[in-house]
Coordinates of C-alpha atoms in Angstrom, one line a residue:
F1 CA 7.1 1.2 -19.9
R2 CA 5.3 -2.1 -20.2
E3 CA 8.1 -3.6 -22.4
Q4 CA 10.8 -2.6 -20.0
L5 CA 9.1 -3.6 -16.7
G6 CA 6.5 -6.1 -17.9
T7 CA 3.6 -4.3 -16.2
P8 CA 1.4 -1.3 -17.0
P9 CA 2.4 2.0 -15.3
S10 CA -0.8 2.1 -13.1
Q11 CA -0.2 -1.4 -11.8
Y12 CA 3.5 -0.7 -11.1
I13 CA 2.5 2.5 -9.1
A14 CA -0.1 0.7 -7.1
E15 CA 2.2 -2.2 -6.2
T16 CA 4.9 0.3 -5.2
K17 CA 2.5 2.3 -3.0
A18 CA 1.3 -0.9 -1.4
R19 CA 4.9 -2.0 -0.5
M20 CA 5.6 1.5 0.8
A21 CA 2.5 1.5 2.9
E22 CA 3.4 -1.8 4.4
R23 CA 6.8 -0.5 5.5
L24 CA 5.4 2.8 6.8
L25 CA 2.8 1.0 8.9
L26 CA 5.6 -0.7 10.8
N27 CA 6.7 2.7 12.1
P28 CA 4.8 3.1 15.4
S29 CA 5.2 6.9 15.3
M30 CA 3.1 7.2 12.2
T31 CA -0.7 6.9 12.3
V32 CA -2.7 5.2 9.6
E33 CA -3.8 8.7 8.7
D34 CA -0.2 9.8 8.4
V35 CA 0.6 6.9 6.1
A36 CA -2.4 7.5 3.9
S37 CA -1.5 11.2 3.6
S38 CA 2.2 10.6 2.9
L39 CA 1.3 8.3 0.0
G40 CA -1.1 10.8 -1.5
F41 CA -4.5 9.3 -0.5
G42 CA -7.2 11.8 0.0
S43 CA -9.0 9.8 2.7
V44 CA -8.2 7.0 5.1
S45 CA -11.2 5.0 4.0
Y46 CA -9.9 5.0 0.4
F47 CA -6.4 4.1 1.6
S48 CA -7.9 1.2 3.7
R49 CA -9.8 -0.2 0.7
F50 CA -6.7 0.1 -1.5
F51 CA -4.5 -1.6 1.1
R52 CA -7.0 -4.4 1.6
K53 CA -7.2 -5.0 -2.1
H54 CA -3.4 -5.1 -2.6
C55 CA -2.3 -6.6 0.7
G56 CA -5.2 -8.9 1.7
T57 CA -5.8 -7.2 5.1
N58 CA -6.7 -3.8 6.6
P59 CA -3.9 -1.4 7.7
A60 CA -4.6 -1.9 11.4
A61 CA -4.2 -5.7 11.1
A62 CA -1.0 -5.3 9.1
R63 CA 0.3 -3.0 11.8
S64 CA -0.4 -5.4 14.6
G65 CA 1.2 -8.3 12.7
G66 CA -2.0 -10.0 11.6
T67 CA -1.9 -12.6 8.9
R68 CA -1.6 -11.2 5.4
R69 CA 0.0 -11.8 2.1
R70 CA 3.0 -9.7 1.4
C71 CA 2.4 -6.6 -0.7

């Protein structure tokens, strides 16, 4: 996996989830809870910590268009 994609599987999965979360948060009909659940997170607080680590902001700020680095 690492030889083909240049990244370990766990990092690839985390980056993919972060990008998916960013897209899902743009959907106004989905709550942060819905996004967290759809990506397999057991709690919103864990999802929020994950999102902040990978995207540089919290999910609510990303949804409202706050400044952030792209996931």
